[in-house]
PDB file of C-alpha atoms in Angstrom:
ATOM      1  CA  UNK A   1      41.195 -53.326  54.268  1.00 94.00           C
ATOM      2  CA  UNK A   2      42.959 -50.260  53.582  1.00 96.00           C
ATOM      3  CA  UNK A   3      45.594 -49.768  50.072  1.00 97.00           C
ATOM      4  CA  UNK A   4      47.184 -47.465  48.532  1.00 97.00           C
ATOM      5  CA  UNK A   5      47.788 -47.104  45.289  1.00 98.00           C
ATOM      6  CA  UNK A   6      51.181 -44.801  44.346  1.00 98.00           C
ATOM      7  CA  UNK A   7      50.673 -43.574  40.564  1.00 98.00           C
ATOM      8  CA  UNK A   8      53.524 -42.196  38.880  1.00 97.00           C
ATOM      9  CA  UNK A   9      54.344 -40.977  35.294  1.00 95.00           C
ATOM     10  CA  UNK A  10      56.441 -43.789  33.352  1.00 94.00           C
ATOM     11  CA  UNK A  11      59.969 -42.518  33.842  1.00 90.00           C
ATOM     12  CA  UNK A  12      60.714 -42.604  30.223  1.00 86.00           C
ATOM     13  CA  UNK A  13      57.171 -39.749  30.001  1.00 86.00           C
ATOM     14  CA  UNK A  14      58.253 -36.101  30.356  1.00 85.00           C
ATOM     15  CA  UNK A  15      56.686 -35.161  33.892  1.00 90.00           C
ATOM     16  CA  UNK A  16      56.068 -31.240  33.041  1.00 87.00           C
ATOM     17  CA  UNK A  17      54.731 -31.225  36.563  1.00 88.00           C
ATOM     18  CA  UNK A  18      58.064 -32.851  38.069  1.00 93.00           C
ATOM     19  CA  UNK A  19      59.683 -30.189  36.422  1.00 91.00           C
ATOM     20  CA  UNK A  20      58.275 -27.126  36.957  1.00 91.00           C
ATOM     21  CA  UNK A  21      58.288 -28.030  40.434  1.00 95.00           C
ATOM     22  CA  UNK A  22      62.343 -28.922  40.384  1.00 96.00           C
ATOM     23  CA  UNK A  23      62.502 -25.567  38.867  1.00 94.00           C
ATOM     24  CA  UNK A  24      60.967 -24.074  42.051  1.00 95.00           C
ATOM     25  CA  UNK A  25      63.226 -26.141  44.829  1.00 97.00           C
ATOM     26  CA  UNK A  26      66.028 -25.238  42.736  1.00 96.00           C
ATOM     27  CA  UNK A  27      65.345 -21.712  43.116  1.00 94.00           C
ATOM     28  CA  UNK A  28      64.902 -21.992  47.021  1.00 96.00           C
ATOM     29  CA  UNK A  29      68.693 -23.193  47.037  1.00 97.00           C
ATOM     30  CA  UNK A  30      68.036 -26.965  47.168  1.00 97.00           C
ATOM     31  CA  UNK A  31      69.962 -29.265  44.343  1.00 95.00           C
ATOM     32  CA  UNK A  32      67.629 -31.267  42.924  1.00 95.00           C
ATOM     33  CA  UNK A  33      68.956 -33.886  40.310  1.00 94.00           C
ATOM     34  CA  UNK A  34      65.581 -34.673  39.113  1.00 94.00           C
ATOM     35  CA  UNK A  35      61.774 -34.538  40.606  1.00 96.00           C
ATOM     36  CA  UNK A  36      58.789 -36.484  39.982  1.00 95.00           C
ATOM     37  CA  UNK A  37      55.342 -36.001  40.511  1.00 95.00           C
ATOM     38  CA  UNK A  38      52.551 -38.686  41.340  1.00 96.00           C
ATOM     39  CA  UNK A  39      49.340 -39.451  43.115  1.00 96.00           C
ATOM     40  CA  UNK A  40      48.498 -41.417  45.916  1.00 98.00           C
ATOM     41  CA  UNK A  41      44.970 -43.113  45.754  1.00 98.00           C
ATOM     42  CA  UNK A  42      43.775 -44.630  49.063  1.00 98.00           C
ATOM     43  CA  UNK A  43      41.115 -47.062  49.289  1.00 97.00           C
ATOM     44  CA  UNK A  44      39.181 -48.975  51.648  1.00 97.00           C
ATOM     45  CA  UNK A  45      38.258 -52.396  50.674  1.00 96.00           C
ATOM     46  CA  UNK A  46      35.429 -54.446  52.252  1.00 95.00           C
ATOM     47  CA  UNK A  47      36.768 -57.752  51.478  1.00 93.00           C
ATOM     48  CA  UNK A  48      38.886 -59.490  54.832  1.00 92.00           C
ATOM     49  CA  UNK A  49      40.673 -62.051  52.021  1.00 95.00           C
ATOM     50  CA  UNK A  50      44.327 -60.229  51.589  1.00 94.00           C
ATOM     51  CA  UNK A  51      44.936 -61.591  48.223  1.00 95.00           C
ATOM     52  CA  UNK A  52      40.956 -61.391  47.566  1.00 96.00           C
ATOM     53  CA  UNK A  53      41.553 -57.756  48.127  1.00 97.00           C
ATOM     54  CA  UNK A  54      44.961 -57.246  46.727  1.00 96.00           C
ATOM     55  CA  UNK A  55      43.493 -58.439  43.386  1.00 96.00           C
ATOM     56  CA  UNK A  56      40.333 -56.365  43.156  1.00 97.00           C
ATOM     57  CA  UNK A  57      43.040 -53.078  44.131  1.00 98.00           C
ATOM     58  CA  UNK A  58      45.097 -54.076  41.135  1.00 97.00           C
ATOM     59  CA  UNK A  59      42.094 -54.510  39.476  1.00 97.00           C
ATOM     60  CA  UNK A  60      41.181 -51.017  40.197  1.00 97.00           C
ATOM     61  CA  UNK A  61      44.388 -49.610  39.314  1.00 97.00           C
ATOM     62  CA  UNK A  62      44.579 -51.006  35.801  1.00 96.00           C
ATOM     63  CA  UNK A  63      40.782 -50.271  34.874  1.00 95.00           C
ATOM     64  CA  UNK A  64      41.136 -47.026  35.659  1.00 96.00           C
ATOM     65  CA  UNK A  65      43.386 -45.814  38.624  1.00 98.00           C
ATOM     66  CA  UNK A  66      46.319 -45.802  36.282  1.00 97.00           C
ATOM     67  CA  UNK A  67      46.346 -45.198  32.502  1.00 96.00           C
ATOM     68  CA  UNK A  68      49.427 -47.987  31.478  1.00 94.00           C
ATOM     69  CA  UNK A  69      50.176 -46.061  28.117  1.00 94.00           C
ATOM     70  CA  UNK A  70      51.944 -42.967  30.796  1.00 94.00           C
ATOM     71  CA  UNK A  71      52.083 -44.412  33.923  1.00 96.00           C
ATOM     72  CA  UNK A  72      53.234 -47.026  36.502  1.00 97.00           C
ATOM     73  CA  UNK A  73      51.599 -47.848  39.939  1.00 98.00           C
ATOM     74  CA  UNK A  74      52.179 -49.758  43.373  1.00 98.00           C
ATOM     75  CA  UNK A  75      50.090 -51.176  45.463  1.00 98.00           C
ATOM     76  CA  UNK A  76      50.974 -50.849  49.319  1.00 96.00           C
ATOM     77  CA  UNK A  77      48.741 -52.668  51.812  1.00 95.00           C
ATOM     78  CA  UNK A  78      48.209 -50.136  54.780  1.00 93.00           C
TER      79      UNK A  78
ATOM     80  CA  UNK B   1      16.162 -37.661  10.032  1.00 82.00           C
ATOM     81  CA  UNK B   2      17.823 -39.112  13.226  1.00 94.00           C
ATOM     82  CA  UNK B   3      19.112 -36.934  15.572  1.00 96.00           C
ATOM     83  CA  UNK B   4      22.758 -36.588  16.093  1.00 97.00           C
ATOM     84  CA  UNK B   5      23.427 -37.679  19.864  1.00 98.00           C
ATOM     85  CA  UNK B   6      25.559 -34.916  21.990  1.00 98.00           C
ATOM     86  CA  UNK B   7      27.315 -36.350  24.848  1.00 98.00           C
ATOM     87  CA  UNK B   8      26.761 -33.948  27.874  1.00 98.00           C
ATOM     88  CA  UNK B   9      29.234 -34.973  30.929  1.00 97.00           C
ATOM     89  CA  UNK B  10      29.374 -33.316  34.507  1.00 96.00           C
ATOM     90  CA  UNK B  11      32.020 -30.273  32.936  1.00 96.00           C
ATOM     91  CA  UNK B  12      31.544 -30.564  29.779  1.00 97.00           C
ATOM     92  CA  UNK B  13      31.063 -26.831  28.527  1.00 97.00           C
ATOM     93  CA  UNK B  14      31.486 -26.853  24.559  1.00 97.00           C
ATOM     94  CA  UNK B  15      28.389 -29.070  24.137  1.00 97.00           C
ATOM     95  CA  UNK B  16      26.106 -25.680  23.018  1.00 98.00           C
ATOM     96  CA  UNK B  17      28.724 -24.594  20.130  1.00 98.00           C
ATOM     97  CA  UNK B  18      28.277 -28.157  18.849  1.00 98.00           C
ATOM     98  CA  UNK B  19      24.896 -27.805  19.016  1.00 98.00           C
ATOM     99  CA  UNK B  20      24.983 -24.679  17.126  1.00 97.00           C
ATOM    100  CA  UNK B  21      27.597 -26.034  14.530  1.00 97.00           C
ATOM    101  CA  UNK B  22      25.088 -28.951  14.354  1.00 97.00           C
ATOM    102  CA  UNK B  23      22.172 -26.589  13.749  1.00 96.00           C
ATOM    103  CA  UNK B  24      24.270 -24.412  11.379  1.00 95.00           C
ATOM    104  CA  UNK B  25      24.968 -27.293   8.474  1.00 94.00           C
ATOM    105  CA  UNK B  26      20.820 -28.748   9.249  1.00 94.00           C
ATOM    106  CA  UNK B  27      21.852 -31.742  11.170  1.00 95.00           C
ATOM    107  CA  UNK B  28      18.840 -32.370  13.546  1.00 96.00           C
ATOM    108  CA  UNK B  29      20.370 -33.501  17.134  1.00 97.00           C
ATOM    109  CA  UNK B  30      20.037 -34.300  21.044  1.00 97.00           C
ATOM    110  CA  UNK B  31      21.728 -34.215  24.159  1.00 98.00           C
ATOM    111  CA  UNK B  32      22.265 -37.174  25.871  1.00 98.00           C
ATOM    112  CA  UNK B  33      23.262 -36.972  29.484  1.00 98.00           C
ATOM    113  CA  UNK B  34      25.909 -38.977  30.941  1.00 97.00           C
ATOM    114  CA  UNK B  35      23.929 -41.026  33.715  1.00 96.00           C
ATOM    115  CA  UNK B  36      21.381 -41.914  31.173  1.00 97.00           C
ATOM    116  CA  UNK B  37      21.603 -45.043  29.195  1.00 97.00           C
ATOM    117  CA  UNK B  38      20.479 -44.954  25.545  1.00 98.00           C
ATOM    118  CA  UNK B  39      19.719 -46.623  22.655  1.00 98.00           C
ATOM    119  CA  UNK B  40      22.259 -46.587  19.920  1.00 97.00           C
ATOM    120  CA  UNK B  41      19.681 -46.980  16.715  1.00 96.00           C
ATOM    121  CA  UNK B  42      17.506 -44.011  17.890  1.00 97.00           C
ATOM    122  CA  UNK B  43      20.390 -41.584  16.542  1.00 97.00           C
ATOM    123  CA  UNK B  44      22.439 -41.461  13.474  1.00 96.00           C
ATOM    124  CA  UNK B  45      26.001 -40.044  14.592  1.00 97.00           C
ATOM    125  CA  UNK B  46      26.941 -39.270  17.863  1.00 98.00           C
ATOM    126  CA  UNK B  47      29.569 -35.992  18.955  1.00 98.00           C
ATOM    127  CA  UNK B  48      31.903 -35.731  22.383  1.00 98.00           C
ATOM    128  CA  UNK B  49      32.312 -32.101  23.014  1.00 98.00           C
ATOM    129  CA  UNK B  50      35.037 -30.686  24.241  1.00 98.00           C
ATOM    130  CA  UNK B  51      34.980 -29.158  28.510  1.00 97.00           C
ATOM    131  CA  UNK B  52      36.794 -30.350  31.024  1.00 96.00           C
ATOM    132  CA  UNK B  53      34.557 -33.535  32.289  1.00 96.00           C
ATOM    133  CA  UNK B  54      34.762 -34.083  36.047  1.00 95.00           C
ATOM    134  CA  UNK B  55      37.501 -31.254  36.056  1.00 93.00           C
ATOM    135  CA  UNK B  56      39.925 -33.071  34.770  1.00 93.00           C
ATOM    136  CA  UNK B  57      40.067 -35.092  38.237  1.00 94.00           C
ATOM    137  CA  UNK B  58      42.694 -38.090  37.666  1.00 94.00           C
ATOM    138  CA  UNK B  59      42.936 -37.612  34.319  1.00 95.00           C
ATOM    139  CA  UNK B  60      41.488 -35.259  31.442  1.00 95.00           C
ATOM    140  CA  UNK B  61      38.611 -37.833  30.564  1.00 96.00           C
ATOM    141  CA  UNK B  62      39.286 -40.672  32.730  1.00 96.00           C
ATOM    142  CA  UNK B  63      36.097 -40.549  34.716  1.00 96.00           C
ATOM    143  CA  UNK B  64      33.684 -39.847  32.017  1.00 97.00           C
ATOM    144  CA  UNK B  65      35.197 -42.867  29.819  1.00 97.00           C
ATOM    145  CA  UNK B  66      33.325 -44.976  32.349  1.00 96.00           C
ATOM    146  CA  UNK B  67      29.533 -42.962  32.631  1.00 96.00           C
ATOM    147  CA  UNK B  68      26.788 -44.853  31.915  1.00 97.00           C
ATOM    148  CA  UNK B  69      25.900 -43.094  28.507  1.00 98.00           C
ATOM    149  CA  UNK B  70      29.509 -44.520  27.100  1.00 98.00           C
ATOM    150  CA  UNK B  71      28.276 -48.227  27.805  1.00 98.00           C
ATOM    151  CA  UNK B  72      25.695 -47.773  25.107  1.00 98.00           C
ATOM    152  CA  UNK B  73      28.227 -45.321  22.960  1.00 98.00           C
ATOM    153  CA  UNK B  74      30.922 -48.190  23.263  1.00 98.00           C
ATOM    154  CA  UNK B  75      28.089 -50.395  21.724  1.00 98.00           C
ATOM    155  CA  UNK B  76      27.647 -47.387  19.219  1.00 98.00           C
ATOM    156  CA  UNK B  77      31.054 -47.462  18.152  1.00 98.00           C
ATOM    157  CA  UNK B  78      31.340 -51.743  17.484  1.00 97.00           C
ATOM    158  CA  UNK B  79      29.188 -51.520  15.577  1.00 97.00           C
ATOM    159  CA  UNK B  80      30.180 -48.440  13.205  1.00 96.00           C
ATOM    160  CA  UNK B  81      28.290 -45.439  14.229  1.00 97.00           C
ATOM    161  CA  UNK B  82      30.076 -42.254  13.336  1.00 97.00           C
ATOM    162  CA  UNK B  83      31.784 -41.320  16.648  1.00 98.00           C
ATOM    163  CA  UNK B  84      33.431 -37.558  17.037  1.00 98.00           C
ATOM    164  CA  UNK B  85      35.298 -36.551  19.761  1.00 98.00           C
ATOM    165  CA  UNK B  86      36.672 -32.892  19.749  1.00 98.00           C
ATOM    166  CA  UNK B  87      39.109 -31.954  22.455  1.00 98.00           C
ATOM    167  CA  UNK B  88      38.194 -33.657  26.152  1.00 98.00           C
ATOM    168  CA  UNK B  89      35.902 -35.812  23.851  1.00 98.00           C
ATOM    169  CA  UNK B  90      38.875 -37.188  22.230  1.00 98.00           C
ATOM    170  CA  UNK B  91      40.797 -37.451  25.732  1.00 98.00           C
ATOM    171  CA  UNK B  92      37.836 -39.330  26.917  1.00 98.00           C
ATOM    172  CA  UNK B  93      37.480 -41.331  23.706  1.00 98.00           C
ATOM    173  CA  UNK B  94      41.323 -42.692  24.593  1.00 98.00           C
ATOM    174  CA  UNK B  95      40.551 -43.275  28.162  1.00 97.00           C
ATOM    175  CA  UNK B  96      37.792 -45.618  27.049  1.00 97.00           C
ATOM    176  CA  UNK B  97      40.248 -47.005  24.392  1.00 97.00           C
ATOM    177  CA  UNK B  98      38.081 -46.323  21.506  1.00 98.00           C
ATOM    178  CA  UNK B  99      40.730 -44.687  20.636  1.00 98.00           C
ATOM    179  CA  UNK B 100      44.617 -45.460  20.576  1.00 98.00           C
ATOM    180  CA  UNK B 101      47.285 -43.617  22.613  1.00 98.00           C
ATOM    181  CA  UNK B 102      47.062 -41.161  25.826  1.00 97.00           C
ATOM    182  CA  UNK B 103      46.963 -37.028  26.262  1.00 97.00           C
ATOM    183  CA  UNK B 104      49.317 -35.667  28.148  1.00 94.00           C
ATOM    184  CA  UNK B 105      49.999 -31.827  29.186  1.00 92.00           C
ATOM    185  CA  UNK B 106      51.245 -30.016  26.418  1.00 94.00           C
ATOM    186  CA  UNK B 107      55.146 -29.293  26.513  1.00 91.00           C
ATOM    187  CA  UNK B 108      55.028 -25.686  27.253  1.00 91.00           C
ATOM    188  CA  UNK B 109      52.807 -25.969  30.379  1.00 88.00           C
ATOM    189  CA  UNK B 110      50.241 -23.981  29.784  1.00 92.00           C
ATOM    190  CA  UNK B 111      46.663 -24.408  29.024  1.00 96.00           C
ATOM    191  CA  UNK B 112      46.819 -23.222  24.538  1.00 97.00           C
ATOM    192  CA  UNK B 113      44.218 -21.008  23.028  1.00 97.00           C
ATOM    193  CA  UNK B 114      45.563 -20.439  19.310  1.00 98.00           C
ATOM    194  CA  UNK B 115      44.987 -20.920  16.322  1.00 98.00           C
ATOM    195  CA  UNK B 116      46.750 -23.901  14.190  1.00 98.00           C
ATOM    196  CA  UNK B 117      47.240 -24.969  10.126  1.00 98.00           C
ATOM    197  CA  UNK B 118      46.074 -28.695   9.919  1.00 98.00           C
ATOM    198  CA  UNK B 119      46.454 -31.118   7.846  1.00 98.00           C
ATOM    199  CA  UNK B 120      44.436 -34.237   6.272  1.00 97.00           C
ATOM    200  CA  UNK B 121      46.626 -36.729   6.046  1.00 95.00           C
ATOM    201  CA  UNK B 122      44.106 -39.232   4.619  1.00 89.00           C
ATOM    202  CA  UNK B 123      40.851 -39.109   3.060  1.00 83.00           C
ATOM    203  CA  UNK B 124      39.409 -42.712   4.152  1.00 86.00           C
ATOM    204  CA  UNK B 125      37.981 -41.936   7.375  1.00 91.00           C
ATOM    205  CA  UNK B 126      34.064 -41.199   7.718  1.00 93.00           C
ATOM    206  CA  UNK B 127      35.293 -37.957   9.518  1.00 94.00           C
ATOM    207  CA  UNK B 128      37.602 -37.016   6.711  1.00 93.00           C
ATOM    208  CA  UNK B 129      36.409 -34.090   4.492  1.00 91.00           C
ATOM    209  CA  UNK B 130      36.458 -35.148   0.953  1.00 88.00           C
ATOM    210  CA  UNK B 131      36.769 -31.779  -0.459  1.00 89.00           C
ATOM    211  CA  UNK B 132      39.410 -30.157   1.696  1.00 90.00           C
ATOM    212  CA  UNK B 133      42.726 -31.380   3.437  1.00 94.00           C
ATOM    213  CA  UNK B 134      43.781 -28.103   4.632  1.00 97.00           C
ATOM    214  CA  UNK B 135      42.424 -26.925   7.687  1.00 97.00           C
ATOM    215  CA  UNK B 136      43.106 -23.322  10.392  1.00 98.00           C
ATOM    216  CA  UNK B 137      41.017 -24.035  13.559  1.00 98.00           C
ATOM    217  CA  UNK B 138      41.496 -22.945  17.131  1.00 98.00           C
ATOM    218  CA  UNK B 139      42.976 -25.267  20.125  1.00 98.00           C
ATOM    219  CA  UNK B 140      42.398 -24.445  23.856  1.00 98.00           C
ATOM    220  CA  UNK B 141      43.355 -27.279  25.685  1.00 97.00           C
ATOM    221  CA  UNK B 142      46.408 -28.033  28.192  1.00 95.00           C
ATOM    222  CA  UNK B 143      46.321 -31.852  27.975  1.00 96.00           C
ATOM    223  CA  UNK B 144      46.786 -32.058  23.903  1.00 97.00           C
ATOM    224  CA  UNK B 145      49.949 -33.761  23.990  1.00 96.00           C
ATOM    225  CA  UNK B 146      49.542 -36.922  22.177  1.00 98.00           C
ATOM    226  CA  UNK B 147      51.893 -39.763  22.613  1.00 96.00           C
ATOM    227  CA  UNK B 148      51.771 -43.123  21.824  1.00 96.00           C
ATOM    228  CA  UNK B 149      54.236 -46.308  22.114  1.00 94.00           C
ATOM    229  CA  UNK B 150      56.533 -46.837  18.866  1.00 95.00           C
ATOM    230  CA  UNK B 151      54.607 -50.393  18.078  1.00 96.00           C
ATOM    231  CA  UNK B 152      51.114 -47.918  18.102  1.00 97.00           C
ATOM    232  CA  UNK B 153      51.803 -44.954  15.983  1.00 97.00           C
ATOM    233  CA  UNK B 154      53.658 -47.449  13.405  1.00 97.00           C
ATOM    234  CA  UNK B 155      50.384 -49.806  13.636  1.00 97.00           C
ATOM    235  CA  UNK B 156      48.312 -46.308  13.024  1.00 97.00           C
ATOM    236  CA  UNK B 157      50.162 -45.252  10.743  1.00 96.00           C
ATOM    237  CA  UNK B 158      49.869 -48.808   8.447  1.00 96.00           C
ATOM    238  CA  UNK B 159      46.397 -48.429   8.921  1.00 96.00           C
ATOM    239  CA  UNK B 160      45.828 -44.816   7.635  1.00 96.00           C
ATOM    240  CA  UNK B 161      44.493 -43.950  10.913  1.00 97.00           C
ATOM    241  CA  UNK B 162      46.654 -40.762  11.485  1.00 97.00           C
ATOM    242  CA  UNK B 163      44.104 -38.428  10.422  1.00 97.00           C
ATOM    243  CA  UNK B 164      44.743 -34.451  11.225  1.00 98.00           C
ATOM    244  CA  UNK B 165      48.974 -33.239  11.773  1.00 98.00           C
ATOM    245  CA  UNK B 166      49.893 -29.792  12.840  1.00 98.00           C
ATOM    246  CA  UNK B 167      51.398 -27.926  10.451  1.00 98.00           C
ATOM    247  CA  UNK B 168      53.460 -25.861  12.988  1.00 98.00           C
ATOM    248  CA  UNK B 169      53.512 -28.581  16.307  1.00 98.00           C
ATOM    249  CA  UNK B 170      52.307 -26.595  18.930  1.00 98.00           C
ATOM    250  CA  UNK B 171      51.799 -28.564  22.236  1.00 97.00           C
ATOM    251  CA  UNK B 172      54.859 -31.369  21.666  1.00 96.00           C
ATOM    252  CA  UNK B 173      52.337 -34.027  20.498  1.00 97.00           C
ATOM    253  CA  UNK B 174      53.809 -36.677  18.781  1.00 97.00           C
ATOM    254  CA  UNK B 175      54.539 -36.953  14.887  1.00 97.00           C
ATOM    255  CA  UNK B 176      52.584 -33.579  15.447  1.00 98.00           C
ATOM    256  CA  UNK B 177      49.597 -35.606  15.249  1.00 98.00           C
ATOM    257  CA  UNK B 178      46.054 -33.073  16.440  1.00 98.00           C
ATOM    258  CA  UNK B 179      43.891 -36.093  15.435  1.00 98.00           C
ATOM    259  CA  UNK B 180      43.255 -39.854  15.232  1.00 98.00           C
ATOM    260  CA  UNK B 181      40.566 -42.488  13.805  1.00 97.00           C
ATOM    261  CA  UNK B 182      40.084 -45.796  15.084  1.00 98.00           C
ATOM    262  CA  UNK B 183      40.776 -49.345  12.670  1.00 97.00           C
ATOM    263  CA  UNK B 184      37.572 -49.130  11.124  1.00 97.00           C
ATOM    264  CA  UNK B 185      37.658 -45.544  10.532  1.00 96.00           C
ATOM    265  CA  UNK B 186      34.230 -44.445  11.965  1.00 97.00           C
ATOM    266  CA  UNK B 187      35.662 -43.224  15.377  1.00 98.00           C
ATOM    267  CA  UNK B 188      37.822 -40.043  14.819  1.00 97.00           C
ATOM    268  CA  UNK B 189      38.893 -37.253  17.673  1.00 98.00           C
ATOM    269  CA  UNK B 190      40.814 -34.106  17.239  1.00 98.00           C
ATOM    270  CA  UNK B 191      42.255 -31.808  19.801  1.00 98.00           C
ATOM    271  CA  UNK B 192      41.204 -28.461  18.027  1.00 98.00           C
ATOM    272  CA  UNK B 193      38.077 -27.193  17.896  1.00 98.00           C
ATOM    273  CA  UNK B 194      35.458 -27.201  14.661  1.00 98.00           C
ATOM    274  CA  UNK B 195      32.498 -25.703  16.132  1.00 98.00           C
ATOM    275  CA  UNK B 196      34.246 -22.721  16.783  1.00 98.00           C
ATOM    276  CA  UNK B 197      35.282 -21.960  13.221  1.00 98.00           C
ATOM    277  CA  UNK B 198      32.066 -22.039  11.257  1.00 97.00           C
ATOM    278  CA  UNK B 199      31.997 -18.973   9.915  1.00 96.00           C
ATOM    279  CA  UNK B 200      34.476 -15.966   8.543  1.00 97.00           C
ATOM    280  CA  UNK B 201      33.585 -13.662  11.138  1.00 97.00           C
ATOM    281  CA  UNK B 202      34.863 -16.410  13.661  1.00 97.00           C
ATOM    282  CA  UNK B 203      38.280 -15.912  12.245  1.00 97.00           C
ATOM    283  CA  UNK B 204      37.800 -19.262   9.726  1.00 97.00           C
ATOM    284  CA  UNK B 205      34.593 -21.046   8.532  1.00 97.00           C
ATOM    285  CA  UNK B 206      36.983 -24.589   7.945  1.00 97.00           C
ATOM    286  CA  UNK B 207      34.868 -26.601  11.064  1.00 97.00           C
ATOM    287  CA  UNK B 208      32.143 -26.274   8.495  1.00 95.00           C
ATOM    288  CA  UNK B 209      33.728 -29.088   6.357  1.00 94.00           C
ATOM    289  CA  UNK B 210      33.931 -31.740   9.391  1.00 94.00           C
ATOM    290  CA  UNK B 211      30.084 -31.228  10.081  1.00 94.00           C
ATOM    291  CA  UNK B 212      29.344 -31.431   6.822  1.00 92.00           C
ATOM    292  CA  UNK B 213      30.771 -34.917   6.671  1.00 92.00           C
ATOM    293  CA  UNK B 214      27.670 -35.950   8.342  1.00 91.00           C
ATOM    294  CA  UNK B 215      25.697 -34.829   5.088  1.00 86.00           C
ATOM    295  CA  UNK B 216      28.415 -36.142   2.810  1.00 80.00           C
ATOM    296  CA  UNK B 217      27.839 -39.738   5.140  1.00 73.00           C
ATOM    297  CA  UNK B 218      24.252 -39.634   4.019  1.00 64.00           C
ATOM    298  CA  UNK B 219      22.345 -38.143   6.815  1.00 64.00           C
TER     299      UNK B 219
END
């Protein structure tokens, strides 16, 4: 079973990424009011249980996936 | 004498200067490679270099906080080995949560290679130099930011853990904090780098007093 797992910096964290890269669409014309970067992990699970599964991805994202101290994450079932 | 254990990870590039640094003050030491598994008792003190471990991929140190070798290091540190991590050794040192708090890219963007005024802010640590609390050592590093939640730093800073502050702040870490010990005081990471101020012609010989801890510890 396929996830993904959406990482993003906590919103309250300076994103120096986010920013340097508003500073670029703002400089192409575009108005940005703010920008954000992330990652997108995707992983394949071999485990047919949903929940089973679900809970071994979440597993994943708090062990090491995601580091809670800077950042938040979803998990999306594909 | 037992060795002092050097932590080598898949990146890790400083681990020769610490080797030298370790050979400089006559403190006998090893590598140990990250796939291996070891036993904590055959060494006396163990070092994280600095590099950037599986190039930074996820996060600086994230992937080498969970190599084999920092099982047995994890079992190291519980049971109060002298633990230094200097640089990506301290960012993996966090990831593992040996150590409190999180690196983050430093607020100017760009990957730092200066030199900075520390200072001691405690002398309890087994890390802390006893006969100096003023420090000039080099950073390089892009991910030095340190930050912590409030309810952290204030539990740190209760505990005398807050060991090293910047003098002039140069990467936006917080409280200007450049290093941190654990509770029990024998883990300890910095973001600048000792081994490459052991000597004048270096441009400072202060890294000299944080190796020598190891003598001043009794090896």
């Amino acid at each position: 079973m396929k996830f993904s797992v959406e990482i993003m910096p906590r919103p309250e964290a300076l994103d120096p990424q986010g920013r340097a890269v508003q500073g670029s669409l703002q400089r192409l014309g575009f108005t940005v009011e703010d920008c954000r970067v992330g990652k997108v992990v995707i992983v394949d699970v071999k485990e047919e249980n949903k929940t089973k599964a679900l809970e071994q991805v979440h597993q994943m994202a708090e062990k090491i996936l995601a580091n809670p101290l800077i950042e938040t994450f979803e998990v999306k079932a594909l | 004498m037992k060795p002092v254990g050097v932590l080598r990870f898949l990146g890790t590039n400083c681990d020769a200067d610490v080797i030298a640094a370790l050979d400089a003050v006559g403190i006998a030491n090893k590598y140990i490679w990250w796939a291996n598994r070891f036993e904590p008792s055959s060494y006396s003190a163990f070092v994280l270099p600095g590099g950037f471990s599986y190039g930074d991929y996820l996060r600086a140190g994230a992937l080498a906080a969970h190599a084999p070798a920092m099982d047995d290091l994890r079992k190291a540190a519980e049971i109060g080995m002298p633990v230094l991590g200097i640089c990506n050794g301290f960012q993996i040192l966090c990831e593992a949560k040996l150590l409190d708090g999180a690196l983050t890219k430093n607020i100017s963007r760009q990957f730092q290679d200066e030199w900075v005024d520390l200072e001691q802010k405690s002398t309890q640590g087994f890390w802390n130099s006893k006969v100096r609390t003023h420090f000039r050592l080099p950073i390089a590093h892009s991910m030095g930011r340190w930050i912590a939640p409030a309810d952290i730093v204030k539990r740190l800073e209760d505990n005398d853990q807050i060991w090293l502050k910047y003098a002039k702040n140069p990467n936006g870490s917080l409280h200007d904090i450049a290093g941190i010990s654990n509770k029990a005081k024998n883990v300890a990471a910095l973001m600048p780098h000792p081994e490459r101020a052991m000597d004048d012609w270096m441009g400072s010989p202060d890294g000299k007093f944080l190796f020598d801890c190891l003598k001043a510890g009794g090896l």
